[in-house]
């Protein structure tokens, strides 16, 4: 899943460093930056980003950057962006926690902190979706008469419906090992070896499928659950219980790093 973000920091060099770090992750989409309280507030209200990287101990006190910005957001927004504090002072963390910020990152920023942040965001989204999951209809025929009534399910797996000329094919998302682009269609490969074609682009599936589905190549989205091996030297990952090897590209290397990091954070023993 992708997350749009804004950086609010009075130090322009710090803004550039934060953006450079975030740009190495395909999940993070930059919108804009601001150097003071008022401009930052205006940007958030105008663009409603999902994330805000906020400095709360500015070098220039005239910028008025502080945790007070969060209170101001609640005056105008029904859904407040997730706030990630970026600062040099660890002693401000306790106060920031009182404002229920999403994360507190100490400068100079390190890559691993961004890896952990994205994992945390993905996990939070997955837990939210597990509480209320809706079926997704992938219509292979013209949508001219297709109507979809939203029905909320609690604690049920995501079901994809591949619909084509009156034929409704239901797929449990947990059974999908990976998806492969084929021009303007997508081949859905199931864990049992079966393959189903849907007449939607891989980009479409990237937008509707969230974790554990991760884009690793222009032609592939993989279900992280079915990865049994990752070979960085050969830039391939292996699909569990098969001989299938999927390539991953340099542009999606950050996503592979996320997968490796997540494995190491679980019940894990490295030998």
Short mmCIF file of C-alpha atoms in Angstrom, two decimals:
data_model
loop_
_atom_site.label_atom_id
_atom_site.label_comp_id
_atom_site.label_asym_id
_atom_site.label_seq_id
_atom_site.Cartn_x
_atom_site.Cartn_y
_atom_site.Cartn_z
CA UNK A 1 0.00 0.00 0.00
CA UNK A 2 1.19 3.53 -0.75
CA UNK A 3 1.18 6.44 1.68
CA UNK A 4 1.18 10.11 0.64
CA UNK A 5 3.21 12.40 2.88
CA UNK A 6 4.16 15.99 3.65
CA UNK A 7 7.34 17.16 5.40
CA UNK A 8 7.15 20.10 7.83
CA UNK A 9 10.61 21.23 8.99
CA UNK A 10 12.24 24.65 9.28
CA UNK A 11 15.63 23.27 8.18
CA UNK A 12 15.62 22.90 4.38
CA UNK A 13 18.64 20.61 4.44
CA UNK A 14 16.78 18.35 6.85
CA UNK A 15 13.74 18.40 4.54
CA UNK A 16 15.90 17.20 1.64
CA UNK A 17 17.46 14.43 3.73
CA UNK A 18 14.06 13.19 4.91
CA UNK A 19 12.70 13.26 1.35
CA UNK A 20 15.78 11.46 -0.02
CA UNK A 21 15.33 8.69 2.53
CA UNK A 22 11.59 8.40 1.88
CA UNK A 23 12.12 8.41 -1.91
CA UNK A 24 13.99 5.11 -1.65
CA UNK A 25 10.72 3.43 -0.62
CA UNK A 26 8.12 2.94 -3.36
CA UNK A 27 5.35 2.95 -0.73
CA UNK A 28 5.92 6.64 0.14
CA UNK A 29 4.57 9.32 -2.21
CA UNK A 30 5.82 12.87 -1.67
CA UNK A 31 3.31 15.74 -1.94
CA UNK A 32 5.03 18.88 -0.67
CA UNK A 33 7.03 20.44 2.18
CA UNK A 34 6.70 23.49 4.40
CA UNK A 35 9.09 25.38 6.69
CA UNK A 36 6.67 26.87 9.21
CA UNK A 37 3.49 26.22 11.16
CA UNK A 38 1.06 28.18 8.99
CA UNK A 39 2.29 26.88 5.64
CA UNK A 40 2.37 23.35 7.01
CA UNK A 41 -1.19 23.60 8.27
CA UNK A 42 -2.37 24.95 4.91
CA UNK A 43 -0.68 22.11 3.02
CA UNK A 44 -2.25 19.46 5.23
CA UNK A 45 -5.75 20.93 4.94
CA UNK A 46 -5.42 21.30 1.17
CA UNK A 47 -3.90 17.90 0.33
CA UNK A 48 -5.00 15.72 3.32
CA UNK A 49 -1.93 13.45 3.22
CA UNK A 50 -1.83 10.12 5.01
CA UNK A 51 1.46 10.91 6.76
CA UNK A 52 3.09 14.07 8.09
CA UNK A 53 6.79 14.15 9.02
CA UNK A 54 6.93 16.92 11.64
CA UNK A 55 9.85 18.66 13.35
CA UNK A 56 8.84 19.88 16.83
CA UNK A 57 12.14 21.44 17.98
CA UNK A 58 12.87 23.95 15.21
CA UNK A 59 16.11 25.88 14.82
CA UNK A 60 14.12 28.96 13.88
CA UNK A 61 11.65 29.58 16.70
CA UNK A 62 9.73 31.98 14.44
CA UNK A 63 8.56 28.95 12.45
CA UNK A 64 6.33 28.06 15.46
CA UNK A 65 6.68 24.35 14.78
CA UNK A 66 5.44 22.27 17.71
CA UNK A 67 3.01 19.58 18.77
CA UNK A 68 0.33 22.28 18.90
CA UNK A 69 -0.11 21.74 15.16
CA UNK A 70 -1.77 18.39 15.92
CA UNK A 71 -4.44 20.03 18.07
CA UNK A 72 -5.16 22.48 15.27
CA UNK A 73 -5.71 19.63 12.80
CA UNK A 74 -8.47 18.19 14.98
CA UNK A 75 -10.35 21.48 14.63
CA UNK A 76 -10.71 21.03 10.87
CA UNK A 77 -10.28 17.38 9.94
CA UNK A 78 -12.49 14.41 10.68
CA UNK A 79 -9.57 12.07 9.94
CA UNK A 80 -6.19 13.41 11.04
CA UNK A 81 -3.06 12.20 9.19
CA UNK A 82 -0.64 9.93 10.99
CA UNK A 83 2.04 12.14 12.54
CA UNK A 84 5.68 11.02 12.51
CA UNK A 85 7.92 13.22 14.63
CA UNK A 86 11.44 13.84 13.28
CA UNK A 87 13.78 15.60 15.69
CA UNK A 88 17.18 15.39 17.39
CA UNK A 89 15.89 15.45 20.99
CA UNK A 90 14.82 12.17 22.55
CA UNK A 91 13.54 13.97 25.68
CA UNK A 92 10.51 15.27 23.77
CA UNK A 93 9.25 11.74 23.12
CA UNK A 94 7.10 11.44 26.25
CA UNK A 95 5.19 14.63 25.44
CA UNK A 96 4.74 13.48 21.84
CA UNK A 97 3.24 10.19 23.02
CA UNK A 98 0.54 12.15 24.83
CA UNK A 99 -0.51 13.45 21.42
CA UNK A 100 -0.75 9.85 20.13
CA UNK A 101 1.78 10.32 17.35
CA UNK A 102 2.38 7.31 15.12
CA UNK A 103 6.17 7.28 15.45
CA UNK A 104 9.10 9.26 16.85
CA UNK A 105 12.21 9.23 14.64
CA UNK A 106 15.51 10.65 15.85
CA UNK A 107 17.76 12.58 13.49
CA UNK A 108 19.96 11.75 11.71
CA UNK A 109 17.36 9.45 10.18
CA UNK A 110 18.35 5.86 9.42
CA UNK A 111 17.00 3.55 6.76
CA UNK A 112 15.97 0.87 9.25
CA UNK A 113 13.65 3.33 11.02
CA UNK A 114 11.75 3.83 7.75
CA UNK A 115 11.61 0.07 7.19
CA UNK A 116 10.07 -0.37 10.65
CA UNK A 117 7.68 2.54 10.08
CA UNK A 118 6.29 1.05 6.86
CA UNK A 119 5.96 -2.38 8.47
CA UNK A 120 4.05 -0.80 11.34
CA UNK A 121 1.73 1.07 8.95
CA UNK A 122 1.09 -2.07 6.88
CA UNK A 123 0.35 -4.11 9.99
CA UNK A 124 -2.05 -1.47 11.30
CA UNK A 125 -3.91 -1.36 7.97
CA UNK A 126 -4.10 -5.14 7.81
CA UNK A 127 -5.60 -5.32 11.31
CA UNK A 128 -8.17 -2.66 10.40
CA UNK A 129 -9.15 -4.50 7.25
CA UNK A 130 -9.50 -7.80 9.09
CA UNK A 131 -12.15 -6.19 11.26
CA UNK A 132 -14.24 -5.18 8.27
CA UNK A 133 -13.49 -6.73 4.89
CA UNK A 134 -15.44 -6.19 1.69
CA UNK A 135 -15.41 -8.42 -1.39
CA UNK A 136 -13.70 -6.97 -4.46
CA UNK A 137 -15.36 -7.43 -7.83
CA UNK A 138 -12.97 -7.58 -10.76
CA UNK A 139 -15.29 -7.21 -13.73
CA UNK A 140 -13.99 -8.74 -16.97
CA UNK A 141 -16.99 -7.45 -18.90
CA UNK A 142 -18.17 -3.92 -19.52
CA UNK A 143 -19.22 -2.17 -16.29
CA UNK A 144 -22.21 -0.52 -17.99
CA UNK A 145 -24.81 -2.42 -15.96
CA UNK A 146 -22.72 -3.71 -13.08
CA UNK A 147 -23.87 -2.48 -9.71
CA UNK A 148 -22.14 -3.41 -6.46
CA UNK A 149 -23.76 -3.17 -3.07
CA UNK A 150 -21.23 -2.90 -0.25
CA UNK A 151 -21.61 -5.58 2.40
CA UNK A 152 -19.32 -5.53 5.43
CA UNK A 153 -17.93 -8.79 6.81
CA UNK A 154 -16.13 -9.13 10.11
CA UNK A 155 -13.19 -11.46 10.57
CA UNK A 156 -13.58 -13.05 7.13
CA UNK A 157 -10.94 -13.45 4.42
CA UNK A 158 -10.86 -11.16 1.42
CA UNK A 159 -12.63 -12.68 -1.58
CA UNK A 160 -11.88 -11.61 -5.15
CA UNK A 161 -14.66 -12.10 -7.66
CA UNK A 162 -13.45 -12.45 -11.25
CA UNK A 163 -16.59 -11.69 -13.24
CA UNK A 164 -16.89 -12.38 -16.96
CA UNK A 165 -20.14 -12.46 -18.95
CA UNK A 166 -22.27 -13.92 -16.18
CA UNK A 167 -19.51 -16.21 -14.87
CA UNK A 168 -18.58 -15.40 -11.25
CA UNK A 169 -15.29 -16.92 -10.10
CA UNK A 170 -14.59 -16.46 -6.37
CA UNK A 171 -11.00 -16.59 -5.12
CA UNK A 172 -9.84 -16.50 -1.52
CA UNK A 173 -7.02 -13.92 -1.50
CA UNK A 174 -5.12 -16.14 0.93
CA UNK A 175 -4.80 -18.74 -1.86
CA UNK A 176 -3.05 -16.36 -4.25
CA UNK A 177 0.70 -16.99 -4.41
CA UNK A 178 1.55 -14.26 -6.90
CA UNK A 179 0.19 -12.15 -9.78
CA UNK A 180 1.90 -11.70 -13.14
CA UNK A 181 1.32 -8.94 -15.67
CA UNK A 182 0.38 -9.98 -19.22
CA UNK A 183 -0.04 -6.79 -21.25
CA UNK A 184 -3.43 -5.37 -20.17
CA UNK A 185 -4.46 -8.48 -18.25
CA UNK A 186 -3.12 -10.20 -15.13
CA UNK A 187 -2.50 -13.89 -14.52
CA UNK A 188 -3.42 -14.86 -10.95
CA UNK A 189 -1.38 -17.86 -9.79
CA UNK A 190 -2.90 -19.86 -6.92
CA UNK A 191 -1.04 -21.95 -4.38
CA UNK A 192 -2.50 -25.14 -5.87
CA UNK A 193 -0.84 -24.42 -9.23
CA UNK A 194 -3.97 -23.14 -10.96
CA UNK A 195 -3.81 -19.95 -13.01
CA UNK A 196 -6.73 -17.55 -13.61
CA UNK A 197 -6.66 -14.58 -15.98
CA UNK A 198 -8.33 -11.30 -15.06
CA UNK A 199 -8.68 -8.51 -17.61
CA UNK A 200 -7.30 -5.83 -15.33
CA UNK A 201 -3.76 -4.46 -15.25
CA UNK A 202 -1.26 -5.33 -12.55
CA UNK A 203 -1.36 -1.66 -11.53
CA UNK A 204 -5.06 -2.09 -10.76
CA UNK A 205 -4.37 -5.02 -8.48
CA UNK A 206 -1.58 -3.10 -6.76
CA UNK A 207 -4.12 -0.41 -5.87
CA UNK A 208 -6.78 -2.78 -4.48
CA UNK A 209 -4.65 -5.42 -2.77
CA UNK A 210 -2.83 -4.51 0.41
CA UNK A 211 -0.39 -6.37 2.64
CA UNK A 212 0.74 -9.20 2.39
CA UNK A 213 0.68 -8.49 -1.38
CA UNK A 214 3.86 -6.62 -2.33
CA UNK A 215 5.04 -5.34 -5.71
CA UNK A 216 8.56 -6.64 -6.44
CA UNK A 217 8.85 -6.07 -10.20
CA UNK A 218 7.05 -4.28 -13.04
CA UNK A 219 5.55 -7.67 -13.87
CA UNK A 220 5.00 -9.24 -10.45
CA UNK A 221 3.12 -8.84 -7.19
CA UNK A 222 3.89 -11.54 -4.64
CA UNK A 223 2.01 -12.75 -1.59
CA UNK A 224 4.72 -12.48 1.04
CA UNK A 225 3.22 -15.52 2.81
CA UNK A 226 4.34 -17.80 -0.04
CA UNK A 227 7.97 -16.69 -0.21
CA UNK A 228 10.34 -19.48 0.85
CA UNK A 229 13.68 -18.00 -0.21
CA UNK A 230 15.18 -14.70 -1.31
CA UNK A 231 18.47 -14.67 -3.22
CA UNK A 232 19.77 -11.09 -3.37
CA UNK A 233 22.70 -11.97 -5.61
CA UNK A 234 20.50 -13.45 -8.30
CA UNK A 235 17.68 -10.96 -7.55
CA UNK A 236 15.03 -13.68 -7.35
CA UNK A 237 12.63 -14.98 -4.73
CA UNK A 238 11.27 -18.51 -4.62
CA UNK A 239 7.64 -19.52 -4.18
CA UNK A 240 6.94 -22.07 -1.46
CA UNK A 241 6.41 -25.71 -2.51
CA UNK A 242 7.12 -24.95 -6.18
CA UNK A 243 10.09 -24.50 -8.50
CA UNK A 244 8.90 -21.00 -9.41
CA UNK A 245 11.42 -18.18 -9.15
CA UNK A 246 10.22 -14.57 -9.43
CA UNK A 247 12.68 -11.80 -10.32
CA UNK A 248 12.71 -8.58 -8.34
CA UNK A 249 13.97 -5.33 -9.83
CA UNK A 250 16.24 -2.65 -8.39
CA UNK A 251 13.39 -0.15 -8.30
CA UNK A 252 11.49 -2.43 -5.89
CA UNK A 253 14.53 -3.49 -3.82
CA UNK A 254 13.16 -1.51 -0.86
CA UNK A 255 10.10 -3.78 -0.82
CA UNK A 256 12.37 -6.84 -0.70
CA UNK A 257 14.22 -5.25 2.23
CA UNK A 258 10.87 -4.84 3.98
CA UNK A 259 10.06 -8.52 3.50
CA UNK A 260 13.46 -9.62 4.84
CA UNK A 261 13.12 -7.30 7.82
CA UNK A 262 9.65 -8.58 8.61
CA UNK A 263 10.77 -12.21 8.57
CA UNK A 264 13.50 -11.33 11.07
CA UNK A 265 10.98 -9.66 13.38
CA UNK A 266 8.86 -12.79 13.68
CA UNK A 267 9.49 -16.10 15.46
CA UNK A 268 12.85 -16.34 13.78
CA UNK A 269 16.19 -18.14 14.15
CA UNK A 270 19.10 -17.31 11.87
CA UNK A 271 21.69 -20.09 11.54
#
